[in-house]
Short mmCIF file of N, CA and C in Angstrom, two decimals:
data_model
loop_
_atom_site.label_atom_id
_atom_site.label_comp_id
_atom_site.label_asym_id
_atom_site.label_seq_id
_atom_site.Cartn_x
_atom_site.Cartn_y
_atom_site.Cartn_z
N MET A 8 196.86 -42.40 -84.95
CA MET A 8 196.04 -41.75 -83.75
C MET A 8 196.08 -43.06 -83.18
N THR A 9 195.81 -44.66 -83.10
CA THR A 9 196.27 -45.31 -82.46
C THR A 9 197.66 -46.28 -81.43
N ALA A 10 198.01 -45.15 -82.34
CA ALA A 10 199.60 -45.86 -82.00
C ALA A 10 200.04 -43.96 -81.14
N GLN A 11 200.21 -42.78 -80.88
CA GLN A 11 199.76 -41.49 -79.31
C GLN A 11 199.00 -42.98 -78.25
N ALA A 12 198.12 -43.23 -78.86
CA ALA A 12 197.17 -43.91 -77.57
C ALA A 12 197.42 -44.59 -77.08
N ALA A 13 199.08 -45.44 -77.54
CA ALA A 13 199.63 -46.92 -76.47
C ALA A 13 200.71 -46.48 -75.86
N VAL A 14 201.09 -45.68 -76.24
CA VAL A 14 202.18 -44.69 -75.52
C VAL A 14 201.96 -44.54 -73.87
N VAL A 15 202.59 -44.75 -73.25
CA VAL A 15 202.36 -45.43 -71.45
C VAL A 15 203.63 -43.63 -71.00
N PRO A 16 203.20 -42.77 -70.54
CA PRO A 16 204.96 -42.08 -70.05
C PRO A 16 204.87 -42.82 -68.95
N GLU A 17 207.19 -42.60 -69.24
CA GLU A 17 207.78 -43.52 -67.64
C GLU A 17 207.83 -43.03 -66.87
N THR A 18 207.01 -41.72 -65.94
CA THR A 18 207.63 -41.58 -65.27
C THR A 18 206.02 -42.06 -64.31
N PHE A 19 205.40 -41.81 -65.78
CA PHE A 19 203.82 -43.44 -64.80
C PHE A 19 203.80 -44.69 -64.13
N LEU A 20 204.71 -45.47 -64.90
CA LEU A 20 205.00 -47.03 -64.94
C LEU A 20 205.88 -46.88 -64.11
N ARG A 21 206.82 -46.65 -63.48
CA ARG A 21 207.73 -46.26 -61.76
C ARG A 21 207.19 -45.92 -61.18
N VAL A 22 206.28 -45.50 -61.12
CA VAL A 22 204.84 -44.15 -60.27
C VAL A 22 204.28 -45.63 -59.87
N ALA A 23 204.07 -47.10 -60.39
CA ALA A 23 203.92 -47.61 -60.15
C ALA A 23 203.76 -48.40 -59.69
N VAL A 24 204.63 -48.57 -59.96
CA VAL A 24 205.91 -50.33 -59.85
C VAL A 24 206.62 -49.68 -58.14
N THR A 25 206.89 -48.95 -58.81
CA THR A 25 207.16 -48.49 -56.95
C THR A 25 206.17 -48.75 -56.09
N SER A 26 204.53 -48.08 -55.65
CA SER A 26 204.33 -48.54 -55.27
C SER A 26 203.58 -49.78 -55.38
N SER A 27 203.41 -50.45 -55.52
CA SER A 27 203.30 -51.97 -55.42
C SER A 27 203.80 -52.22 -55.07
N ALA A 28 204.98 -52.04 -55.14
CA ALA A 28 206.58 -53.01 -54.54
C ALA A 28 206.57 -52.38 -53.34
N SER A 29 206.20 -51.67 -52.97
CA SER A 29 206.48 -50.69 -51.43
C SER A 29 204.77 -51.86 -50.69
N ALA A 30 203.68 -51.61 -51.05
CA ALA A 30 202.80 -52.69 -50.59
C ALA A 30 203.13 -54.24 -49.84
N PHE A 31 204.40 -54.51 -51.08
CA PHE A 31 204.52 -55.57 -50.47
C PHE A 31 205.47 -55.85 -49.10
N ARG A 32 206.19 -55.17 -49.34
CA ARG A 32 207.12 -55.31 -47.68
C ARG A 32 206.82 -55.61 -47.03
N ARG A 33 207.59 -56.76 -46.14
CA ARG A 33 207.19 -57.62 -45.05
C ARG A 33 207.15 -56.25 -43.75
N ARG A 34 206.35 -56.57 -42.73
CA ARG A 34 206.48 -56.22 -41.14
C ARG A 34 206.88 -55.66 -40.06
N LYS A 35 207.40 -56.08 -39.70
CA LYS A 35 208.32 -55.70 -39.02
C LYS A 35 207.23 -56.80 -37.73
N ARG A 36 207.98 -57.95 -37.29
CA ARG A 36 207.59 -58.53 -36.39
C ARG A 36 207.96 -57.72 -34.50
N LEU A 37 206.19 -57.69 -34.69
CA LEU A 37 206.52 -57.02 -33.10
C LEU A 37 206.32 -57.27 -31.93
N PRO A 38 207.35 -57.58 -30.71
CA PRO A 38 207.40 -58.23 -30.23
C PRO A 38 206.50 -58.96 -28.51
N LYS A 39 206.17 -60.26 -28.51
CA LYS A 39 204.44 -60.07 -27.33
C LYS A 39 204.94 -60.65 -26.65
N GLY A 40 204.02 -60.12 -25.05
CA GLY A 40 204.63 -59.69 -24.09
C GLY A 40 205.59 -57.95 -23.41
N PRO A 41 206.62 -58.77 -22.40
CA PRO A 41 206.85 -58.41 -21.33
C PRO A 41 208.09 -57.71 -22.39
N GLY A 42 209.29 -56.93 -22.12
CA GLY A 42 209.80 -55.98 -22.89
C GLY A 42 210.84 -57.74 -21.96
N ASP A 43 211.89 -57.36 -22.87
CA ASP A 43 214.02 -57.92 -22.27
C ASP A 43 214.32 -57.53 -21.74
N GLN A 44 213.93 -56.49 -20.46
CA GLN A 44 214.64 -56.48 -19.15
C GLN A 44 213.79 -58.09 -18.45
N ILE A 45 212.65 -57.19 -18.56
CA ILE A 45 211.26 -57.94 -17.83
C ILE A 45 211.79 -59.72 -17.16
N ARG A 46 211.89 -59.97 -19.43
CA ARG A 46 211.91 -62.04 -19.00
C ARG A 46 212.88 -61.72 -18.18
N VAL A 47 214.53 -60.94 -19.19
CA VAL A 47 215.77 -61.55 -18.22
C VAL A 47 215.52 -61.66 -16.43
N ARG A 48 214.73 -60.29 -16.14
CA ARG A 48 214.63 -60.34 -14.31
C ARG A 48 213.47 -62.26 -14.00
N GLU A 49 212.69 -62.34 -14.87
CA GLU A 49 212.23 -64.08 -14.34
C GLU A 49 212.45 -64.37 -14.46
N MET A 50 213.23 -64.57 -15.75
CA MET A 50 214.67 -66.09 -15.84
C MET A 50 215.38 -66.01 -14.48
N LEU A 51 215.62 -64.84 -13.86
CA LEU A 51 216.93 -64.83 -13.27
C LEU A 51 216.04 -65.15 -12.07
N SER A 52 215.16 -65.39 -11.58
CA SER A 52 214.70 -64.92 -10.11
C SER A 52 214.04 -66.61 -10.85
N TYR A 53 213.76 -67.07 -11.83
CA TYR A 53 213.27 -68.00 -11.74
C TYR A 53 214.28 -69.81 -11.89
N LEU A 54 216.15 -68.94 -11.96
CA LEU A 54 217.16 -70.08 -11.95
C LEU A 54 218.02 -69.65 -10.79
N ALA A 55 217.46 -68.39 -9.62
CA ALA A 55 218.24 -68.48 -8.34
C ALA A 55 216.50 -70.29 -7.86
N ALA A 56 215.34 -69.88 -7.85
CA ALA A 56 214.85 -71.48 -7.33
C ALA A 56 215.17 -72.09 -7.81
N ALA A 57 215.22 -71.81 -8.96
CA ALA A 57 216.01 -74.11 -9.70
C ALA A 57 217.58 -73.83 -9.53
N LEU A 58 218.04 -74.02 -10.02
CA LEU A 58 219.95 -74.15 -9.87
C LEU A 58 219.97 -74.64 -8.06
N PRO A 59 220.23 -75.38 -7.40
CA PRO A 59 220.81 -75.83 -5.92
C PRO A 59 221.04 -74.18 -6.31
N SER A 60 222.40 -73.18 -4.75
CA SER A 60 222.74 -72.34 -4.20
C SER A 60 224.07 -72.58 -3.92
N HIS A 61 224.87 -73.52 -4.83
CA HIS A 61 226.05 -73.60 -5.01
C HIS A 61 227.09 -73.91 -6.38
N THR A 62 226.18 -74.16 -7.00
CA THR A 62 226.01 -72.84 -8.44
C THR A 62 226.55 -72.00 -8.41
N GLY A 63 228.10 -72.35 -9.46
CA GLY A 63 229.12 -70.20 -9.53
C GLY A 63 227.49 -69.70 -10.54
N ALA A 64 228.34 -68.02 -10.16
CA ALA A 64 227.96 -67.39 -11.44
C ALA A 64 228.24 -67.46 -12.71
N ALA A 65 229.19 -68.79 -13.12
CA ALA A 65 229.58 -68.64 -15.03
C ALA A 65 228.73 -69.37 -15.37
N ALA A 66 228.15 -70.78 -14.07
CA ALA A 66 227.07 -71.30 -14.92
C ALA A 66 225.67 -70.60 -14.72
N ARG A 67 225.24 -69.71 -14.27
CA ARG A 67 224.09 -69.24 -13.98
C ARG A 67 224.48 -68.11 -15.55
N LEU A 68 224.76 -67.41 -15.29
CA LEU A 68 225.10 -66.39 -16.84
C LEU A 68 225.16 -67.70 -18.29
N LEU A 69 225.25 -69.07 -17.79
CA LEU A 69 225.12 -69.89 -19.18
C LEU A 69 223.99 -70.27 -19.24
N ALA A 70 223.65 -70.95 -17.41
CA ALA A 70 222.19 -71.59 -18.12
C ALA A 70 220.72 -69.97 -17.42
N VAL A 71 221.10 -68.88 -17.89
CA VAL A 71 220.19 -67.59 -18.51
C VAL A 71 220.19 -68.09 -20.32
N GLN A 72 221.45 -68.73 -20.19
CA GLN A 72 221.61 -67.86 -22.01
C GLN A 72 220.58 -69.79 -22.53
N CYS A 73 220.94 -70.78 -21.90
CA CYS A 73 220.28 -71.88 -22.75
C CYS A 73 219.15 -71.86 -22.65
N ALA A 74 218.58 -71.02 -20.59
CA ALA A 74 216.84 -70.82 -20.70
C ALA A 74 216.15 -70.10 -21.81
N LEU A 75 217.24 -69.28 -22.19
CA LEU A 75 216.24 -68.18 -22.68
C LEU A 75 216.64 -68.24 -24.03
N ARG A 76 217.45 -69.63 -25.31
CA ARG A 76 217.62 -69.54 -25.97
C ARG A 76 217.25 -70.91 -26.26
N MET A 77 216.24 -72.11 -25.85
CA MET A 77 216.15 -73.12 -25.97
C MET A 77 215.28 -73.07 -26.50
N ASP A 78 215.14 -74.81 -27.88
CA ASP A 78 213.62 -75.10 -28.61
C ASP A 78 213.00 -74.94 -28.08
N SER A 79 211.29 -75.23 -28.19
CA SER A 79 210.32 -75.49 -27.44
C SER A 79 210.53 -77.11 -26.64
N LYS A 80 211.00 -78.49 -26.97
CA LYS A 80 211.83 -79.49 -26.89
C LYS A 80 212.76 -79.81 -26.21
N GLY A 81 213.33 -78.76 -26.12
CA GLY A 81 214.42 -77.67 -24.85
C GLY A 81 215.97 -78.03 -25.42
N PRO A 82 216.32 -78.66 -26.60
CA PRO A 82 217.51 -78.51 -26.65
C PRO A 82 217.82 -76.85 -27.55
N VAL A 83 218.88 -77.15 -27.12
CA VAL A 83 219.96 -75.03 -27.48
C VAL A 83 221.28 -75.43 -27.85
N ARG A 84 221.21 -75.20 -28.88
CA ARG A 84 221.78 -74.72 -29.53
C ARG A 84 223.10 -73.24 -29.45
N LEU A 85 223.90 -72.87 -28.94
CA LEU A 85 224.47 -72.48 -28.55
C LEU A 85 226.00 -72.13 -29.90
N PRO A 86 225.57 -71.21 -30.10
CA PRO A 86 227.48 -70.35 -30.58
C PRO A 86 228.49 -70.86 -30.29
N ALA A 87 229.59 -70.60 -30.85
CA ALA A 87 230.73 -70.09 -30.02
C ALA A 87 231.30 -68.94 -30.10
N GLY A 88 230.37 -68.34 -31.17
CA GLY A 88 229.78 -66.90 -30.42
C GLY A 88 229.56 -66.04 -28.73
N VAL A 89 228.24 -66.69 -28.33
CA VAL A 89 227.44 -66.19 -27.10
C VAL A 89 229.38 -66.80 -26.67
N LEU A 90 229.21 -68.34 -26.40
CA LEU A 90 230.12 -68.84 -25.03
C LEU A 90 231.20 -67.36 -25.12
N ARG A 91 231.80 -67.10 -26.66
CA ARG A 91 233.24 -66.23 -26.04
C ARG A 91 233.15 -65.01 -25.47
N SER A 92 231.93 -64.56 -26.42
CA SER A 92 230.99 -63.47 -25.05
C SER A 92 231.63 -63.60 -23.94
N LEU A 93 230.00 -64.36 -23.55
CA LEU A 93 230.00 -64.94 -22.19
C LEU A 93 231.90 -64.96 -21.86
N ARG A 94 232.96 -65.72 -22.11
CA ARG A 94 233.86 -65.20 -22.31
C ARG A 94 233.94 -66.93 -21.74
N LEU A 95 233.13 -67.82 -22.05
CA LEU A 95 233.18 -69.75 -21.33
C LEU A 95 233.66 -70.09 -22.17
N SER A 96 234.19 -69.65 -23.07
CA SER A 96 234.60 -70.76 -24.70
C SER A 96 235.12 -71.62 -24.56
N ARG A 97 235.82 -71.68 -23.89
CA ARG A 97 237.02 -72.96 -23.37
C ARG A 97 237.35 -74.02 -22.01
N ASP A 98 236.01 -72.45 -20.96
CA ASP A 98 235.71 -73.63 -20.12
C ASP A 98 235.43 -74.08 -20.15
N PRO A 99 234.79 -75.58 -18.80
CA PRO A 99 234.65 -76.72 -19.31
C PRO A 99 233.43 -76.65 -17.51
N ALA A 100 234.47 -75.95 -17.04
CA ALA A 100 233.32 -76.29 -15.72
C ALA A 100 231.98 -75.47 -15.04
N PRO A 101 231.29 -74.70 -15.79
CA PRO A 101 230.95 -74.60 -15.73
C PRO A 101 228.84 -75.26 -16.31
N TRP A 102 229.19 -75.67 -17.51
CA TRP A 102 228.99 -77.18 -18.46
C TRP A 102 228.53 -78.31 -17.09
N SER A 103 229.88 -78.12 -16.35
CA SER A 103 229.92 -79.14 -15.66
C SER A 103 228.70 -79.66 -14.42
N GLU A 104 228.52 -78.01 -13.72
CA GLU A 104 228.13 -77.44 -12.20
C GLU A 104 226.61 -77.94 -13.25
N LEU A 105 226.68 -77.90 -14.38
CA LEU A 105 224.29 -77.65 -14.83
C LEU A 105 224.48 -78.49 -14.96
N GLU A 106 225.35 -80.16 -15.39
CA GLU A 106 225.35 -81.40 -15.78
C GLU A 106 224.84 -81.88 -14.68
N GLN A 107 226.05 -81.50 -13.27
CA GLN A 107 225.76 -81.94 -12.16
C GLN A 107 224.51 -81.92 -10.77
N ALA A 108 223.48 -81.00 -11.98
CA ALA A 108 223.28 -79.83 -10.74
C ALA A 108 221.40 -80.46 -11.26
N ARG A 109 221.72 -81.22 -12.65
CA ARG A 109 220.83 -82.22 -13.40
C ARG A 109 220.41 -81.25 -14.23
N TRP A 110 220.42 -80.27 -14.43
CA TRP A 110 219.81 -79.61 -15.48
C TRP A 110 219.79 -79.32 -16.86
N LEU A 111 220.41 -79.69 -17.13
CA LEU A 111 221.04 -80.23 -18.60
C LEU A 111 221.67 -81.00 -18.95
N CYS A 112 221.83 -82.17 -19.95
CA CYS A 112 223.18 -82.26 -21.07
C CYS A 112 223.27 -82.07 -22.25
N ARG A 113 224.80 -82.29 -22.21
CA ARG A 113 225.30 -81.81 -23.80
C ARG A 113 225.33 -83.11 -24.24
N THR A 114 225.44 -82.65 -25.18
CA THR A 114 225.45 -83.89 -25.99
C THR A 114 226.70 -84.21 -26.37
N PRO A 115 227.24 -86.01 -27.19
CA PRO A 115 228.44 -85.96 -26.94
C PRO A 115 229.61 -85.65 -28.22
N THR A 116 228.64 -85.17 -28.81
CA THR A 116 229.68 -84.00 -30.14
C THR A 116 229.60 -82.35 -29.97
N SER A 117 229.67 -82.18 -28.53
CA SER A 117 230.31 -81.16 -27.88
C SER A 117 230.82 -80.75 -27.28
N LEU A 118 230.87 -82.09 -26.46
CA LEU A 118 232.28 -82.37 -25.75
C LEU A 118 233.71 -81.68 -26.75
N ASP A 119 233.79 -81.71 -27.36
CA ASP A 119 234.25 -80.59 -28.03
C ASP A 119 234.69 -79.54 -28.42
N PHE A 120 235.61 -78.88 -27.62
CA PHE A 120 235.14 -77.20 -27.71
C PHE A 120 236.19 -76.27 -29.22
N ALA A 121 236.40 -77.74 -30.02
CA ALA A 121 236.56 -77.17 -31.04
C ALA A 121 235.62 -77.09 -32.04
N VAL A 122 234.56 -77.01 -32.18
CA VAL A 122 233.39 -77.49 -32.50
C VAL A 122 232.73 -75.51 -32.30
N ARG A 123 232.06 -75.36 -34.11
CA ARG A 123 231.20 -74.25 -33.43
C ARG A 123 230.27 -73.67 -32.56
N VAL A 124 229.83 -75.27 -32.63
CA VAL A 124 228.33 -75.57 -31.73
C VAL A 124 227.67 -76.19 -30.99
N VAL A 125 228.00 -75.61 -29.63
CA VAL A 125 227.56 -77.17 -28.52
C VAL A 125 226.20 -76.28 -28.45
N VAL A 126 225.99 -78.36 -27.94
CA VAL A 126 224.18 -78.25 -28.09
C VAL A 126 224.38 -79.29 -27.05
N ALA A 127 222.83 -79.02 -26.26
CA ALA A 127 222.77 -79.04 -24.89
C ALA A 127 220.90 -79.66 -25.12
N GLN A 128 220.65 -79.98 -24.53
CA GLN A 128 219.30 -80.10 -23.97
C GLN A 128 219.41 -80.49 -22.66
N ILE A 129 217.36 -79.24 -22.78
CA ILE A 129 216.85 -78.47 -21.15
C ILE A 129 216.43 -79.56 -20.07
N LEU A 130 217.04 -79.88 -19.27
CA LEU A 130 216.07 -81.03 -18.92
C LEU A 130 215.11 -80.70 -17.30
N ASP A 131 215.42 -79.22 -17.09
CA ASP A 131 213.96 -78.93 -15.82
C ASP A 131 213.06 -78.14 -17.01
N GLY A 132 211.83 -78.98 -16.45
CA GLY A 132 210.67 -79.39 -16.90
C GLY A 132 210.10 -78.20 -16.54
N GLY A 133 210.79 -77.03 -15.97
CA GLY A 133 209.64 -75.93 -15.60
C GLY A 133 210.18 -75.09 -16.72
N LEU A 134 210.84 -75.12 -17.40
CA LEU A 134 211.42 -74.61 -18.27
C LEU A 134 210.36 -74.39 -19.77
N PHE A 135 210.72 -75.76 -20.03
CA PHE A 135 208.56 -75.90 -21.06
C PHE A 135 207.58 -75.48 -20.43
N ALA A 136 207.20 -74.85 -19.33
CA ALA A 136 206.02 -74.00 -19.42
C ALA A 136 206.08 -71.95 -19.59
N GLN A 137 207.22 -71.67 -21.09
CA GLN A 137 207.20 -70.81 -21.16
C GLN A 137 206.36 -71.23 -22.11
N ARG A 138 205.34 -69.92 -22.84
CA ARG A 138 205.75 -69.91 -23.91
C ARG A 138 205.65 -68.89 -24.48
N PRO A 139 206.02 -67.58 -24.24
CA PRO A 139 207.27 -66.31 -25.04
C PRO A 139 207.32 -67.29 -26.10
N ALA A 140 207.35 -66.09 -27.89
CA ALA A 140 207.46 -66.60 -29.13
C ALA A 140 209.18 -66.62 -28.75
N ARG A 141 209.61 -67.36 -29.09
CA ARG A 141 211.35 -67.55 -29.12
C ARG A 141 212.13 -66.04 -29.91
N PRO A 142 211.86 -64.83 -30.41
CA PRO A 142 212.48 -65.10 -31.60
C PRO A 142 212.30 -63.66 -30.26
N ASP A 143 211.81 -63.06 -29.38
CA ASP A 143 211.18 -62.61 -27.93
C ASP A 143 212.10 -63.87 -27.08
N ARG A 144 212.27 -64.94 -26.83
CA ARG A 144 213.52 -65.09 -25.73
C ARG A 144 214.01 -64.79 -26.13
N ARG A 145 215.08 -64.70 -27.50
CA ARG A 145 216.26 -64.86 -28.51
C ARG A 145 216.92 -63.55 -27.66
N SER A 146 215.83 -62.60 -28.11
CA SER A 146 215.70 -61.40 -27.67
C SER A 146 216.46 -60.68 -26.61
N ALA A 147 216.51 -60.40 -26.43
CA ALA A 147 215.94 -61.08 -24.38
C ALA A 147 217.47 -61.92 -23.58
N ALA A 148 217.33 -62.51 -24.21
CA ALA A 148 219.03 -62.83 -24.70
C ALA A 148 220.11 -62.18 -25.24
N ASP A 149 219.88 -62.06 -26.30
CA ASP A 149 220.93 -60.75 -26.54
C ASP A 149 221.20 -59.23 -25.10
N TRP A 150 220.03 -58.77 -25.04
CA TRP A 150 220.10 -58.27 -23.85
C TRP A 150 220.36 -58.32 -22.72
N ALA A 151 220.49 -59.84 -22.34
CA ALA A 151 220.97 -60.15 -21.45
C ALA A 151 222.40 -60.18 -21.54
N LEU A 152 222.92 -60.88 -22.50
CA LEU A 152 224.92 -60.47 -23.22
C LEU A 152 225.28 -58.98 -23.31
N ARG A 153 224.54 -58.45 -23.64
CA ARG A 153 225.37 -56.54 -23.81
C ARG A 153 225.82 -56.30 -23.03
N ALA A 154 224.30 -56.79 -21.78
CA ALA A 154 224.32 -55.92 -21.06
C ALA A 154 224.84 -56.27 -19.30
N ALA A 155 225.30 -57.66 -19.90
CA ALA A 155 225.67 -58.06 -18.59
C ALA A 155 227.66 -58.06 -19.11
N ARG A 156 228.50 -57.46 -19.96
CA ARG A 156 229.45 -57.18 -20.58
C ARG A 156 229.06 -55.28 -20.67
N GLY A 157 228.88 -54.11 -20.20
CA GLY A 157 229.31 -53.34 -19.52
C GLY A 157 229.15 -52.77 -18.53
N GLY A 158 229.77 -51.39 -18.58
CA GLY A 158 230.73 -51.57 -17.53
C GLY A 158 232.22 -52.35 -16.84
N CYS A 159 232.18 -51.69 -15.40
CA CYS A 159 232.27 -52.57 -14.88
C CYS A 159 233.17 -53.89 -15.54
N ALA A 160 232.41 -54.27 -15.64
CA ALA A 160 232.09 -56.07 -15.77
C ALA A 160 233.02 -56.62 -17.06
N GLY A 161 233.98 -55.30 -17.52
CA GLY A 161 233.94 -55.67 -18.79
C GLY A 161 235.23 -57.02 -18.31
N ALA A 162 235.93 -57.06 -17.12
CA ALA A 162 236.84 -58.57 -17.40
C ALA A 162 236.20 -59.57 -17.10
N GLY A 163 236.44 -60.54 -16.74
CA GLY A 163 236.85 -61.21 -17.92
C GLY A 163 236.35 -62.54 -16.24
N ASP A 164 235.99 -62.44 -14.92
CA ASP A 164 235.40 -62.16 -13.60
C ASP A 164 233.98 -61.49 -13.95
N PRO A 165 233.34 -63.61 -14.11
CA PRO A 165 231.30 -63.95 -14.59
C PRO A 165 231.46 -63.62 -12.97
N PRO A 166 231.46 -63.29 -11.50
CA PRO A 166 230.23 -63.39 -10.59
C PRO A 166 230.76 -61.69 -11.04
N LEU A 167 231.50 -60.44 -11.82
CA LEU A 167 231.75 -59.07 -11.79
C LEU A 167 230.03 -58.76 -12.73
N ARG A 168 230.03 -59.61 -13.82
CA ARG A 168 229.35 -59.78 -15.35
C ARG A 168 227.78 -59.72 -13.82
N LEU A 169 227.64 -60.83 -13.54
CA LEU A 169 226.56 -61.71 -12.87
C LEU A 169 225.87 -60.66 -12.15
N LEU A 170 227.01 -59.56 -10.72
CA LEU A 170 226.21 -58.73 -10.65
C LEU A 170 225.90 -57.99 -11.86
N ALA A 171 226.61 -57.46 -12.10
CA ALA A 171 226.18 -56.11 -13.73
C ALA A 171 225.10 -56.48 -14.30
N LEU A 172 224.71 -57.41 -15.10
CA LEU A 172 223.48 -58.23 -15.17
C LEU A 172 222.23 -57.80 -14.76
N TYR A 173 222.50 -58.06 -12.65
CA TYR A 173 220.99 -57.86 -11.71
C TYR A 173 220.74 -56.16 -11.24
N LEU A 174 222.32 -55.92 -11.59
CA LEU A 174 221.93 -54.51 -11.09
C LEU A 174 220.86 -53.17 -12.00
N VAL A 175 221.64 -53.97 -14.04
CA VAL A 175 220.59 -53.30 -14.83
C VAL A 175 219.41 -53.70 -14.88
N LEU A 176 218.54 -54.36 -14.51
CA LEU A 176 217.18 -54.96 -13.53
C LEU A 176 216.76 -54.37 -13.08
#
């Protein structure tokens, strides 16, 4: 009789294991603050005031990505895939424009465009006042990257891509 009492049906064990495993699942992180579109609009507005008026469209597209992807202390790491999406992977001119405006400074190792990641240091002190969480800013940067590719901006023309980004907002 004691041997029969120790036997537990298999279905009971499976239900207990699966319900306890689902209790430990991580919840999806909810974004804090405004959405991606509003965050990109605010960044473009800030950059319109912070960058010189003669800064080109390619440099402005690059500045949006750098500003939204930077760490809390100012370094930014742009993977080669992001630069390819911007169609700026081999063009040093936008980087030079931002360096001449004293907005950022590339590290010496990232001056070679054969590297997979370009590392730069943001020099603009106004960006350090941002308090949104980094995942939220990175999500906004990804949204801006996708929005600038849409429609007529499929060509490699940076002014059209920047215009498409402004029109989506």
